[in-house]
Coordinates of C-alpha atoms and ligand atoms in Angstrom, one line a residue:
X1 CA 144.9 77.6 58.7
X2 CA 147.2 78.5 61.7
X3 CA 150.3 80.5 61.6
X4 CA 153.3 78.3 62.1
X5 CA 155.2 80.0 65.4
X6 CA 158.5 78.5 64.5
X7 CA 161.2 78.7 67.2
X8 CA 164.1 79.5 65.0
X9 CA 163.4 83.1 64.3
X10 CA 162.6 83.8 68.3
X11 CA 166.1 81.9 68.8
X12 CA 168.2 84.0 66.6
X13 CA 166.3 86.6 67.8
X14 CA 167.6 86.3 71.5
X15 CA 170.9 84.9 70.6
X16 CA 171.5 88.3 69.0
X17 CA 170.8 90.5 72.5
X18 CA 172.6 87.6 74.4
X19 CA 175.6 87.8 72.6
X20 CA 175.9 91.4 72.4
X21 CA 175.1 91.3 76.3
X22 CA 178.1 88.8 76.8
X23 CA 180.3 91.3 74.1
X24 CA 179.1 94.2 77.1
X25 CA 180.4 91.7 79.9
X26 CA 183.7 90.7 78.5
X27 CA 184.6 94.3 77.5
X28 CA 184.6 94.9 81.3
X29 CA 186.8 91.6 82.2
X30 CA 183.6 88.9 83.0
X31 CA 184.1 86.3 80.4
X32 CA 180.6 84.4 81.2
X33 CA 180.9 80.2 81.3
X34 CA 178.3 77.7 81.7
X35 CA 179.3 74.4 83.5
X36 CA 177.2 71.0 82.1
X37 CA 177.2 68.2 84.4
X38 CA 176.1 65.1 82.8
X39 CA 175.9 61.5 84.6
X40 CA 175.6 58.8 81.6
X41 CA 175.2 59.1 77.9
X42 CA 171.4 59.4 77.7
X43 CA 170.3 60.5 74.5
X44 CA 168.0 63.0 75.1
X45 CA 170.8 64.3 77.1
X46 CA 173.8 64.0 74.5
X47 CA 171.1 66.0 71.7
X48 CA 170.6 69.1 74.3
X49 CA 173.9 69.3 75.0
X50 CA 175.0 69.6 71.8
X51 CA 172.4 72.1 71.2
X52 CA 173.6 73.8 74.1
X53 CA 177.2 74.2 73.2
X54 CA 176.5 75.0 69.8
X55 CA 174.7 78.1 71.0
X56 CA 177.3 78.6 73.8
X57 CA 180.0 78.9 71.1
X58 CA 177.6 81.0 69.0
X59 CA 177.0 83.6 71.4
X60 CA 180.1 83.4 72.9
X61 CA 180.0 81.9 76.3
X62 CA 182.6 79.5 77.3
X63 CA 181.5 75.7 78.4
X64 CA 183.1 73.4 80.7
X65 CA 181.8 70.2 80.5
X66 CA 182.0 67.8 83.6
X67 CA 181.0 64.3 81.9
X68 CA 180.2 61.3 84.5
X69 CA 179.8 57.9 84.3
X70 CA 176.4 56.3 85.0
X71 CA 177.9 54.5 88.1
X72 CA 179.2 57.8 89.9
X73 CA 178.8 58.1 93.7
X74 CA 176.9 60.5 95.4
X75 CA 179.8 62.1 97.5
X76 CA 181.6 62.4 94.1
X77 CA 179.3 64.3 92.4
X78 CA 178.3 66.4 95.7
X79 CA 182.0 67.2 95.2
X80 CA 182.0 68.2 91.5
X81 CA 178.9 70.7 92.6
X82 CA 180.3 72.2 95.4
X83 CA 183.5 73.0 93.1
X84 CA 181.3 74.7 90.5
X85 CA 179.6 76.5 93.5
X86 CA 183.3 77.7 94.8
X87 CA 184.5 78.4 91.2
X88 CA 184.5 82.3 90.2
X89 CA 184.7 82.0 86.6
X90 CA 181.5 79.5 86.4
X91 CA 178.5 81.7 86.1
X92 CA 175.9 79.0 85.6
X93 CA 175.5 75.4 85.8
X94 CA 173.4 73.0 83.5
X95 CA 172.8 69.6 85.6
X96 CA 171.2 66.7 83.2
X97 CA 168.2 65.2 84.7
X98 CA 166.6 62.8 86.2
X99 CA 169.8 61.5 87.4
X100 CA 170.5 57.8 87.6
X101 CA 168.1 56.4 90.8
X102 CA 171.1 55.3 93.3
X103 CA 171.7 59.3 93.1
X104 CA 170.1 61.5 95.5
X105 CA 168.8 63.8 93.0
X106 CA 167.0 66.2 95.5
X107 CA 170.4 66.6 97.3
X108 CA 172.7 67.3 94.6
X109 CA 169.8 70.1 93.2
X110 CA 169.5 71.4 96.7
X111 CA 173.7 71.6 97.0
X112 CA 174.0 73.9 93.8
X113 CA 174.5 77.7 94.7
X114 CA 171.1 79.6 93.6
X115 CA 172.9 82.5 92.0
X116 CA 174.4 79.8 89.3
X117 CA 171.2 77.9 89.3
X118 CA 170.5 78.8 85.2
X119 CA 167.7 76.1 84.9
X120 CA 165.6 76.5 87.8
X121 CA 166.4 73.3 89.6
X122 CA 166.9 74.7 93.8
X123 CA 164.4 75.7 96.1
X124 CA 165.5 79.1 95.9
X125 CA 165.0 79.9 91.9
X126 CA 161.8 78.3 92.0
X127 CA 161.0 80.1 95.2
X128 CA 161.5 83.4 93.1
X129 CA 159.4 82.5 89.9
X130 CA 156.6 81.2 92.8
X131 CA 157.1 84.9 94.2
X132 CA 157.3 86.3 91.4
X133 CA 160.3 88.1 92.4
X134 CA 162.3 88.7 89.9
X135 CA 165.6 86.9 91.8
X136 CA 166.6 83.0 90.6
X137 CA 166.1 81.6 87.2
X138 CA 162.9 80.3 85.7
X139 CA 163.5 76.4 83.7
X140 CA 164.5 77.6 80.5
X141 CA 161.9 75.3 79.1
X142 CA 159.2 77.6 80.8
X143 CA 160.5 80.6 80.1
X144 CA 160.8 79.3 76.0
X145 CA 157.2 79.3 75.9
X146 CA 157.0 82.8 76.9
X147 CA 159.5 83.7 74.6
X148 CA 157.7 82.5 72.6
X149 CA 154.4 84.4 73.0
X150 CA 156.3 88.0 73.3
X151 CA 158.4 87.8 69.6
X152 CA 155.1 86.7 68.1
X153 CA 153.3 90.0 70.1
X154 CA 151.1 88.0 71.9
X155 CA 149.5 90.1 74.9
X156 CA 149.0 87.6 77.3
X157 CA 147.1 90.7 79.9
X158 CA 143.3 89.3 80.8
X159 CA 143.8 86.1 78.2
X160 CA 142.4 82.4 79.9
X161 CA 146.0 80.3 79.6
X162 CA 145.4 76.2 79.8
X163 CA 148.7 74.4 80.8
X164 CA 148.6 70.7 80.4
X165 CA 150.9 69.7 82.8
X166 CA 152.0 69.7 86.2
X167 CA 155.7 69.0 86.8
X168 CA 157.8 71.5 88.5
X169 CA 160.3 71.8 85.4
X170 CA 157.9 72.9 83.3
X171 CA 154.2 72.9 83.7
X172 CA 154.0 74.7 87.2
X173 CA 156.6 77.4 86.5
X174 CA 154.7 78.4 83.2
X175 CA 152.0 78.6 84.7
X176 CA 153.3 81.5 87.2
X177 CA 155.5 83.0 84.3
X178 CA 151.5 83.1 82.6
X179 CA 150.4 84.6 85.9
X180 CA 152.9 87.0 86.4
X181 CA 152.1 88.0 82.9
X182 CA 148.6 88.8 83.6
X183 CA 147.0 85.9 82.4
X184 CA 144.0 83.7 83.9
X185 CA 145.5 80.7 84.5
X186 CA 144.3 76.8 84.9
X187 CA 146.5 73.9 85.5
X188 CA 145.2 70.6 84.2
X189 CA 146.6 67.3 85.0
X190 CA 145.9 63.4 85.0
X191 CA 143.0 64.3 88.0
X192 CA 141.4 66.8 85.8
X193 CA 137.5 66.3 85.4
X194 CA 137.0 67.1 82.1
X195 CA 140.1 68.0 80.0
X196 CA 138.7 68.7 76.8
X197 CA 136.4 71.6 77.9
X198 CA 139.0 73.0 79.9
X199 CA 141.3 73.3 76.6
X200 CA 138.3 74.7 74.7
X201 CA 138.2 77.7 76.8
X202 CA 141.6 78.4 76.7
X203 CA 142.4 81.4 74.5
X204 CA 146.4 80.1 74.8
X205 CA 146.7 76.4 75.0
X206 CA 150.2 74.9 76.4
X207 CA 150.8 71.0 76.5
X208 CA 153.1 69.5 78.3
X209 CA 152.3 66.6 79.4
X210 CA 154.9 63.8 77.7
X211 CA 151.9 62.2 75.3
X212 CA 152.0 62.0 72.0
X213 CA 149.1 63.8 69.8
X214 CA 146.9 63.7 72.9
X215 CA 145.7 67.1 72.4
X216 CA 143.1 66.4 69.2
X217 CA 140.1 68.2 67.7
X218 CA 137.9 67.9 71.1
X219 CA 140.5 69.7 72.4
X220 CA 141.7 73.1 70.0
X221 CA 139.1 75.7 69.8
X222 CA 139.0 78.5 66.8
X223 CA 141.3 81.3 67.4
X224 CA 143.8 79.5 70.3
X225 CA 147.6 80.2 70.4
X226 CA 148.6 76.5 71.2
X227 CA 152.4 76.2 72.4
X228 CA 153.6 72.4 72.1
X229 CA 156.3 71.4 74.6
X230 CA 156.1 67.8 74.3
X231 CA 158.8 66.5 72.8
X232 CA 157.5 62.5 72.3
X233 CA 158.3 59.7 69.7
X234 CA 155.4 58.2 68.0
X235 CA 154.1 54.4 67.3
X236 CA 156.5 55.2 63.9
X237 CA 159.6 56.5 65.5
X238 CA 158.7 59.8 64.4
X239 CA 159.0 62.7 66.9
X240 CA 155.7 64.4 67.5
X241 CA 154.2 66.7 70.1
X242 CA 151.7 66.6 72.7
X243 CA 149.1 68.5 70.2
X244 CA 148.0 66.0 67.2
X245 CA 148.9 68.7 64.6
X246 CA 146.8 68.0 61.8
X247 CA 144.1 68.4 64.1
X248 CA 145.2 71.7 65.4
X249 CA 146.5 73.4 62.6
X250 CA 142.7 73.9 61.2
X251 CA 141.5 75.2 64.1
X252 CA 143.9 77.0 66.2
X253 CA 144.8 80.8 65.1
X254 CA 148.6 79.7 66.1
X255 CA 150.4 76.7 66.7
X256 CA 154.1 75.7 67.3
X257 CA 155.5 72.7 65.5
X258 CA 157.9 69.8 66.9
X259 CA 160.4 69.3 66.3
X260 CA 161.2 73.7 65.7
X261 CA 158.8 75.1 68.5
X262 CA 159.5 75.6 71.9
X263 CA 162.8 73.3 72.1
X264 CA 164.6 75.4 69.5
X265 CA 164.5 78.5 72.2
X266 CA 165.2 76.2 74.6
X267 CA 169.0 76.6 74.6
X268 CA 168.8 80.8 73.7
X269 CA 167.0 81.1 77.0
X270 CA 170.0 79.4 78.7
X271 CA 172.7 81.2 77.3
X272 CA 170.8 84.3 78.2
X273 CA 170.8 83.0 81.9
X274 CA 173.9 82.6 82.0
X275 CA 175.1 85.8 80.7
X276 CA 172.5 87.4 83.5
X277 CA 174.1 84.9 86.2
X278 CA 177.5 86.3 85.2
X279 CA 176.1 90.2 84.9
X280 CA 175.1 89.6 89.0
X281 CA 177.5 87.8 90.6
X282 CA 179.8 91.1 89.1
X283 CA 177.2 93.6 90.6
X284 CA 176.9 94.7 86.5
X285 CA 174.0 95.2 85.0
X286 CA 175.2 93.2 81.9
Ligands
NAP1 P1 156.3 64.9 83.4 O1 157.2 65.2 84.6 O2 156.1 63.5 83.1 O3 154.9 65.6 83.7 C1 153.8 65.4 82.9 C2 152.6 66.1 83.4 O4 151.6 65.9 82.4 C3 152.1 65.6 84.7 O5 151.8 66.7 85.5 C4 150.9 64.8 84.3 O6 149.9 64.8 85.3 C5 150.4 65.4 83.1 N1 149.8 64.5 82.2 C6 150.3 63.4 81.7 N2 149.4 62.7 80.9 C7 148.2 63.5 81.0 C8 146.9 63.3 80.5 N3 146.6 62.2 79.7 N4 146.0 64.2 80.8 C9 146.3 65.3 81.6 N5 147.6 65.5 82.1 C10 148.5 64.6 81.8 O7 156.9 65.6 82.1 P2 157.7 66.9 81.9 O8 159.1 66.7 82.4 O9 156.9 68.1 82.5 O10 157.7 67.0 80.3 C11 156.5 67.1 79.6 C12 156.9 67.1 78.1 O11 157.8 68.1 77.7 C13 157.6 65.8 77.7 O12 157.1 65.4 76.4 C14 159.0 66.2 77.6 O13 159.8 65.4 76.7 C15 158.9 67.6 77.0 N6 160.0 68.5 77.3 C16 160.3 69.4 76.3 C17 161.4 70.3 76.4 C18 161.6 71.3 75.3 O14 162.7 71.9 75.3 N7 160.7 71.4 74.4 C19 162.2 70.2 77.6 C20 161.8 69.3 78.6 C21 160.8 68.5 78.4 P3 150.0 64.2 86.8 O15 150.8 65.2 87.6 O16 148.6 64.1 87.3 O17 150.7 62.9 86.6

């Protein structure tokens, strides 16, 4: 039977060093805010941002919320960007996404300032995780899964990671974050010859690939740490992961459920960006 890898205790776990970070910051005079820009009343959108100014409030970091209708031009949101960019006491901003198709979504990531880019979105935070620099801001949902690993004391040096998933907010950054970290990694993807025996060799399995269950019994091997990002709604309603779970929890040495896995972290790993976007653009080492 595997251990359940909740994400609640790695949550409260990080909220705890983020908000004493954020005490450090405001003790000398940098009172770290997030701005969330949101275009339309999506759902998926309206449940992280609540999630996301819960924790905010919880950990102390002020929100300003810049709430758009669906219909919104272009040059108006440009506009609402570039004052974020120009604004000293924003440290970070959260931009929903995918942004309604008449919007240019390339060009409004592309006009956000890199040093407040908390969620990976420009050229130049992705450029850094790609580089493994060190500079710009890994998606938080990436990073989460890392999170993740290290409270559970996963040593991801010389393991064979499997991500499921190609997309450039979350399936290509964890696979460098895995990289970085030492591990061997594969990328699998809708081209990929033969899935299932590239998820048996994995020694950590992450899916996210948006399907629900997909990942079954051909695919979970004995001893596996599997991380589930997909977040999906089944033929009943119900929401479910990209790892069928009755399948995995058998098998797999660890697993993460959904909901309470990786998306519960989600929103600690924000708030910790931003705190660390506010700690830099004040030259303090938070
Ligand atoms: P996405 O942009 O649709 O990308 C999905 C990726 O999975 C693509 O690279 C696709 O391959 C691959 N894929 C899809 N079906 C596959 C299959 N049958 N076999 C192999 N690969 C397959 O999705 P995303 O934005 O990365 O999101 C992935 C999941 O994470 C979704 O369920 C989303 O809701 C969830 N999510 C969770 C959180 C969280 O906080 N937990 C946050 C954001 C998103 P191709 O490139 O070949 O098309």
């Amino acid at each position: 039977m595997a251990r359940l890898w909740k994400g609640a205790p790695v949550a409260a776990a990080l909220s705890e060093r983020v908000a004493a970070q954020v005490e450090r910051l405001k003790q000398r005079g940098v009172s770290p805010a997030l701005a969330i820009v949101r275009v339309g009343q999506r759902p998926e959108d309206l449940s992280y941002e609540r999630g996301a100014l819960k924790r905010c409030e919880m950990v102390g970091i002020t929100v300003k919320q810049f709430i758009l209708p669906d219909t919104v031009e272009l040059t108006e949101l440009l506009h609402i960007v570039e004052a974020i960019n120009q604004d000293a006491a924003i440290h970070g901003c959260l931009l929903f996404r995918p942004l309604p198709r008449h919007l240019d979504e390339a060009a409004v990531c592309a006009a956000l300032a890199p040093s407040k880019d908390v969620d990976g979105i420009t050229a130049g935070s992705l450029a850094g995780v790609f580089a493994g620099s060190g500079s710009g801001f890994p998606p938080c949902t990436a990073q989460a899964c890392l999170e993740i690993l290290d409270y559970y004391g996963y040593e991801l040096t010389g393991k064979r990671a499997v991500v499921v998933g190609r997309s450039l907010v979350i399936g290509k950054p964890a696979a460098m974050l895995l990289l970085q970290r030492n591990a061997t990694v594969t990328l699998c993807h809708t081209r990929t010859a033969d899935l299932a025996a590239e998820c048996r060799r994995a020694d950590v399995l992450i899916a996210a690939a948006g399907k629900a269950g997909m990942l079954g019994v051909s695919h979970i091997a004995p001893g596996q740490a599997v991380i589930d990002v997909g977040i999906n709604l089944d033929a009943d309603g119900m929401l479910v992961g990209d790892v069928d779970f009755a399948a995995a929890e058998p098998v797999a040495d660890a697993v993460t459920p959904v909901p309470g896995g990786v998306g519960a972290v989600t929103t600690s790993v924000l708030a910790r960006h931003v705190a660390e976007a506010a700690a830099r653009l004040h030259g303090l080492g938070g």
